[in-house]
PDB file of C-alpha atoms in Angstrom:
ATOM      1  CA  UNK K   1      -4.968 -12.717  24.473  1.00 63.00           C
ATOM      2  CA  UNK K   2      -8.292 -10.314  25.258  1.00 68.00           C
ATOM      3  CA  UNK K   3      -5.974  -7.736  27.868  1.00 71.00           C
ATOM      4  CA  UNK K   4      -4.479  -7.248  24.113  1.00 66.00           C
ATOM      5  CA  UNK K   5      -7.522  -6.827  22.385  1.00 71.00           C
ATOM      6  CA  UNK K   6      -8.139  -4.984  24.522  1.00 75.00           C
ATOM      7  CA  UNK K   7      -5.038  -2.203  24.850  1.00 93.00           C
ATOM      8  CA  UNK K   8      -5.390   1.263  23.727  1.00 96.00           C
ATOM      9  CA  UNK K   9      -2.132  -0.131  21.470  1.00 97.00           C
ATOM     10  CA  UNK K  10      -3.543  -2.432  20.040  1.00 96.00           C
ATOM     11  CA  UNK K  11      -7.126  -0.711  18.998  1.00 96.00           C
ATOM     12  CA  UNK K  12      -4.599   1.858  17.093  1.00 98.00           C
ATOM     13  CA  UNK K  13      -2.926  -0.929  15.574  1.00 98.00           C
ATOM     14  CA  UNK K  14      -6.117  -2.124  14.184  1.00 97.00           C
ATOM     15  CA  UNK K  15      -7.007   1.256  13.291  1.00 98.00           C
ATOM     16  CA  UNK K  16      -4.473   1.955  10.803  1.00 98.00           C
ATOM     17  CA  UNK K  17      -3.919  -1.414   9.862  1.00 98.00           C
ATOM     18  CA  UNK K  18      -6.701  -0.942   8.209  1.00 98.00           C
ATOM     19  CA  UNK K  19      -6.680   2.210   6.452  1.00 98.00           C
ATOM     20  CA  UNK K  20      -3.393   1.287   4.928  1.00 98.00           C
ATOM     21  CA  UNK K  21      -4.871  -2.028   3.998  1.00 98.00           C
ATOM     22  CA  UNK K  22      -8.091  -0.506   2.763  1.00 98.00           C
ATOM     23  CA  UNK K  23      -6.103   2.129   1.045  1.00 98.00           C
ATOM     24  CA  UNK K  24      -4.510  -0.715  -0.873  1.00 98.00           C
ATOM     25  CA  UNK K  25      -7.388  -2.518  -1.599  1.00 98.00           C
ATOM     26  CA  UNK K  26      -8.754   0.622  -3.397  1.00 98.00           C
ATOM     27  CA  UNK K  27      -5.395   0.536  -5.418  1.00 98.00           C
ATOM     28  CA  UNK K  28      -7.294  -2.557  -7.747  1.00 96.00           C
ATOM     29  CA  UNK K  29     -10.440  -0.594  -8.293  1.00 97.00           C
ATOM     30  CA  UNK K  30      -8.699   2.506  -9.886  1.00 97.00           C
ATOM     31  CA  UNK K  31      -7.012   0.078 -11.811  1.00 97.00           C
ATOM     32  CA  UNK K  32      -9.837  -1.195 -13.289  1.00 95.00           C
ATOM     33  CA  UNK K  33     -11.127   2.063 -13.563  1.00 97.00           C
ATOM     34  CA  UNK K  34      -7.958   2.862 -15.409  1.00 96.00           C
ATOM     35  CA  UNK K  35      -7.860   0.250 -18.233  1.00 95.00           C
ATOM     36  CA  UNK K  36     -12.084   0.379 -19.005  1.00 94.00           C
ATOM     37  CA  UNK K  37     -11.464   4.207 -19.290  1.00 95.00           C
ATOM     38  CA  UNK K  38      -8.300   4.133 -21.502  1.00 95.00           C
ATOM     39  CA  UNK K  39      -9.786   0.712 -23.375  1.00 92.00           C
ATOM     40  CA  UNK K  40      -6.585  -1.003 -22.009  1.00 93.00           C
ATOM     41  CA  UNK K  41      -6.877  -4.609 -21.370  1.00 93.00           C
ATOM     42  CA  UNK K  42      -4.835  -7.490 -20.644  1.00 92.00           C
ATOM     43  CA  UNK K  43      -6.835 -10.173 -22.217  1.00 90.00           C
ATOM     44  CA  UNK K  44      -8.297 -10.160 -25.189  1.00 89.00           C
ATOM     45  CA  UNK K  45     -11.910 -11.633 -23.245  1.00 90.00           C
ATOM     46  CA  UNK K  46     -11.989  -8.246 -21.177  1.00 88.00           C
ATOM     47  CA  UNK K  47     -11.700  -6.118 -24.383  1.00 88.00           C
ATOM     48  CA  UNK K  48     -14.494  -8.100 -25.819  1.00 88.00           C
ATOM     49  CA  UNK K  49     -16.119  -7.794 -22.655  1.00 89.00           C
ATOM     50  CA  UNK K  50     -15.895  -3.541 -22.663  1.00 88.00           C
ATOM     51  CA  UNK K  51     -17.108  -3.387 -26.711  1.00 85.00           C
ATOM     52  CA  UNK K  52     -14.817  -4.695 -28.586  1.00 84.00           C
ATOM     53  CA  UNK K  53     -15.430  -6.832 -31.799  1.00 85.00           C
ATOM     54  CA  UNK K  54     -13.294 -10.278 -32.648  1.00 79.00           C
ATOM     55  CA  UNK K  55     -10.989  -8.781 -34.660  1.00 80.00           C
ATOM     56  CA  UNK K  56     -10.672  -5.063 -32.988  1.00 82.00           C
ATOM     57  CA  UNK K  57      -9.237  -7.007 -29.516  1.00 83.00           C
ATOM     58  CA  UNK K  58      -5.859  -7.165 -29.991  1.00 84.00           C
ATOM     59  CA  UNK K  59      -5.604  -4.012 -30.948  1.00 88.00           C
ATOM     60  CA  UNK K  60      -7.002  -3.131 -26.760  1.00 89.00           C
ATOM     61  CA  UNK K  61      -4.518  -5.461 -25.331  1.00 91.00           C
ATOM     62  CA  UNK K  62      -1.211  -3.177 -24.671  1.00 92.00           C
ATOM     63  CA  UNK K  63       0.463  -1.197 -21.650  1.00 94.00           C
ATOM     64  CA  UNK K  64      -1.178   2.172 -20.991  1.00 95.00           C
ATOM     65  CA  UNK K  65       1.782   4.829 -19.129  1.00 96.00           C
ATOM     66  CA  UNK K  66      -1.247   5.502 -16.975  1.00 96.00           C
ATOM     67  CA  UNK K  67      -2.229   1.892 -15.999  1.00 96.00           C
ATOM     68  CA  UNK K  68       1.420   0.802 -15.708  1.00 97.00           C
ATOM     69  CA  UNK K  69       1.871   4.377 -13.114  1.00 97.00           C
ATOM     70  CA  UNK K  70      -1.194   2.793 -10.665  1.00 97.00           C
ATOM     71  CA  UNK K  71      -0.224  -0.345 -11.256  1.00 97.00           C
ATOM     72  CA  UNK K  72       3.337   0.259  -9.722  1.00 98.00           C
ATOM     73  CA  UNK K  73       1.632   2.264  -7.578  1.00 98.00           C
ATOM     74  CA  UNK K  74      -0.119  -0.630  -5.957  1.00 98.00           C
ATOM     75  CA  UNK K  75       2.822  -2.564  -5.908  1.00 98.00           C
ATOM     76  CA  UNK K  76       5.054  -0.882  -4.394  1.00 98.00           C
ATOM     77  CA  UNK K  77       1.766  -0.676  -1.239  1.00 98.00           C
ATOM     78  CA  UNK K  78       2.324  -4.299  -0.909  1.00 98.00           C
ATOM     79  CA  UNK K  79       5.856  -4.280  -0.384  1.00 98.00           C
ATOM     80  CA  UNK K  80       5.768  -1.641   2.331  1.00 98.00           C
ATOM     81  CA  UNK K  81       1.875  -2.553   3.850  1.00 98.00           C
ATOM     82  CA  UNK K  82       2.224  -6.264   3.905  1.00 98.00           C
ATOM     83  CA  UNK K  83       5.256  -5.393   6.100  1.00 98.00           C
ATOM     84  CA  UNK K  84       3.989  -2.656   8.566  1.00 98.00           C
ATOM     85  CA  UNK K  85       1.027  -4.922   9.232  1.00 98.00           C
ATOM     86  CA  UNK K  86       3.176  -8.113  10.051  1.00 98.00           C
ATOM     87  CA  UNK K  87       5.465  -6.379  12.358  1.00 98.00           C
ATOM     88  CA  UNK K  88       3.676  -3.504  13.426  1.00 98.00           C
ATOM     89  CA  UNK K  89       1.207  -6.508  15.283  1.00 97.00           C
ATOM     90  CA  UNK K  90       4.351  -8.389  16.633  1.00 96.00           C
ATOM     91  CA  UNK K  91       5.666  -4.192  17.907  1.00 97.00           C
ATOM     92  CA  UNK K  92       2.413  -4.092  19.279  1.00 96.00           C
ATOM     93  CA  UNK K  93       3.184  -7.598  21.790  1.00 93.00           C
ATOM     94  CA  UNK K  94       5.601  -5.360  22.369  1.00 94.00           C
ATOM     95  CA  UNK K  95       3.874  -3.198  24.429  1.00 93.00           C
ATOM     96  CA  UNK K  96       4.656   0.013  23.143  1.00 96.00           C
ATOM     97  CA  UNK K  97       4.097   3.370  24.700  1.00 97.00           C
ATOM     98  CA  UNK K  98       0.521   4.533  23.324  1.00 97.00           C
ATOM     99  CA  UNK K  99       2.214   7.695  22.379  1.00 98.00           C
ATOM    100  CA  UNK K 100       5.266   5.995  20.597  1.00 98.00           C
ATOM    101  CA  UNK K 101       2.807   3.267  18.578  1.00 98.00           C
ATOM    102  CA  UNK K 102       0.496   6.443  18.141  1.00 98.00           C
ATOM    103  CA  UNK K 103       3.388   8.090  16.289  1.00 98.00           C
ATOM    104  CA  UNK K 104       5.175   5.225  14.222  1.00 98.00           C
ATOM    105  CA  UNK K 105       1.817   4.215  12.970  1.00 98.00           C
ATOM    106  CA  UNK K 106      -0.084   7.706  12.079  1.00 98.00           C
ATOM    107  CA  UNK K 107       3.479   8.358  10.014  1.00 98.00           C
ATOM    108  CA  UNK K 108       3.236   5.008   7.965  1.00 98.00           C
ATOM    109  CA  UNK K 109      -0.414   5.528   7.330  1.00 98.00           C
ATOM    110  CA  UNK K 110       0.480   8.917   6.431  1.00 98.00           C
ATOM    111  CA  UNK K 111       3.683   8.437   4.102  1.00 98.00           C
ATOM    112  CA  UNK K 112       1.912   5.670   2.498  1.00 98.00           C
ATOM    113  CA  UNK K 113      -1.129   7.910   1.828  1.00 98.00           C
ATOM    114  CA  UNK K 114       1.196  10.653   0.565  1.00 98.00           C
ATOM    115  CA  UNK K 115       2.997   8.425  -1.633  1.00 98.00           C
ATOM    116  CA  UNK K 116      -0.278   7.304  -3.521  1.00 98.00           C
ATOM    117  CA  UNK K 117      -0.716  10.791  -3.866  1.00 98.00           C
ATOM    118  CA  UNK K 118       2.779  12.075  -5.016  1.00 98.00           C
ATOM    119  CA  UNK K 119       2.612   9.015  -7.356  1.00 97.00           C
ATOM    120  CA  UNK K 120      -0.302   9.052  -8.760  1.00 97.00           C
ATOM    121  CA  UNK K 121      -1.018  13.004  -9.878  1.00 97.00           C
ATOM    122  CA  UNK K 122       2.462  12.748 -10.528  1.00 96.00           C
ATOM    123  CA  UNK K 123       3.748  15.225  -7.852  1.00 97.00           C
ATOM    124  CA  UNK K 124       8.031  15.989  -8.672  1.00 97.00           C
ATOM    125  CA  UNK K 125      10.720  13.754  -6.656  1.00 96.00           C
ATOM    126  CA  UNK K 126      12.251  13.034  -4.253  1.00 97.00           C
ATOM    127  CA  UNK K 127       7.999  14.225  -2.903  1.00 97.00           C
ATOM    128  CA  UNK K 128       7.725  10.026  -3.519  1.00 97.00           C
ATOM    129  CA  UNK K 129      10.557   8.539  -2.615  1.00 97.00           C
ATOM    130  CA  UNK K 130      10.455  10.500   0.735  1.00 98.00           C
ATOM    131  CA  UNK K 131       7.528   9.535   1.282  1.00 98.00           C
ATOM    132  CA  UNK K 132       8.699   6.543   0.307  1.00 98.00           C
ATOM    133  CA  UNK K 133      11.693   5.915   3.184  1.00 98.00           C
ATOM    134  CA  UNK K 134       9.673   7.732   5.434  1.00 98.00           C
ATOM    135  CA  UNK K 135       6.982   4.566   5.571  1.00 98.00           C
ATOM    136  CA  UNK K 136       9.605   2.214   5.683  1.00 98.00           C
ATOM    137  CA  UNK K 137      11.768   3.995   8.640  1.00 98.00           C
ATOM    138  CA  UNK K 138       9.052   3.425  10.875  1.00 98.00           C
ATOM    139  CA  UNK K 139       9.010   0.047   9.830  1.00 98.00           C
ATOM    140  CA  UNK K 140      12.556  -0.786  10.411  1.00 98.00           C
ATOM    141  CA  UNK K 141      12.116   1.332  14.187  1.00 98.00           C
ATOM    142  CA  UNK K 142       9.221  -1.385  14.560  1.00 98.00           C
ATOM    143  CA  UNK K 143      11.596  -3.940  13.607  1.00 98.00           C
ATOM    144  CA  UNK K 144      14.152  -3.088  15.849  1.00 97.00           C
ATOM    145  CA  UNK K 145      12.253  -2.658  18.975  1.00 97.00           C
ATOM    146  CA  UNK K 146      10.760  -5.899  18.174  1.00 97.00           C
ATOM    147  CA  UNK K 147      14.806  -7.681  17.927  1.00 96.00           C
ATOM    148  CA  UNK K 148      16.009  -5.525  20.918  1.00 95.00           C
ATOM    149  CA  UNK K 149      12.442  -7.181  23.027  1.00 94.00           C
ATOM    150  CA  UNK K 150      12.746 -10.497  22.506  1.00 85.00           C
ATOM    151  CA  UNK K 151      16.303 -11.209  21.655  1.00 78.00           C
ATOM    152  CA  UNK K 152      17.056 -14.532  24.317  1.00 69.00           C
ATOM    153  CA  UNK K 153      20.146 -15.724  22.885  1.00 57.00           C
TER     154      UNK K 153
END
């Protein structure tokens, strides 16, 4: 176990997993920021906590395109970063070459950061779609290595 933790591949995995997990974690406060600045809430108590009177609270219970855009971006992170973290750990355990592992980890992190930028600005398609496909391709590439290394039927 100590060999794994001391390996350069595992340290790279830990670094890039932390980067994308922090990026994903920041989407929650960003959603909150958009909710507060646009006065868009899902619960009456949230509206009241931000200054709405009891009779006004219902008008703040609505959806907003900007809030929904941030929420969808966050949902996409959950759908892509969580599998990367799991498969990436298994990939690191297969003992890949450091340069190949770094390429996988860096491309994934870059694609997820660009995906969020493309989603939130928004940039014209296919920028967001391509960045999503690149990240997904990296995850599938690592999964292939894990399966190829571990196939013992």
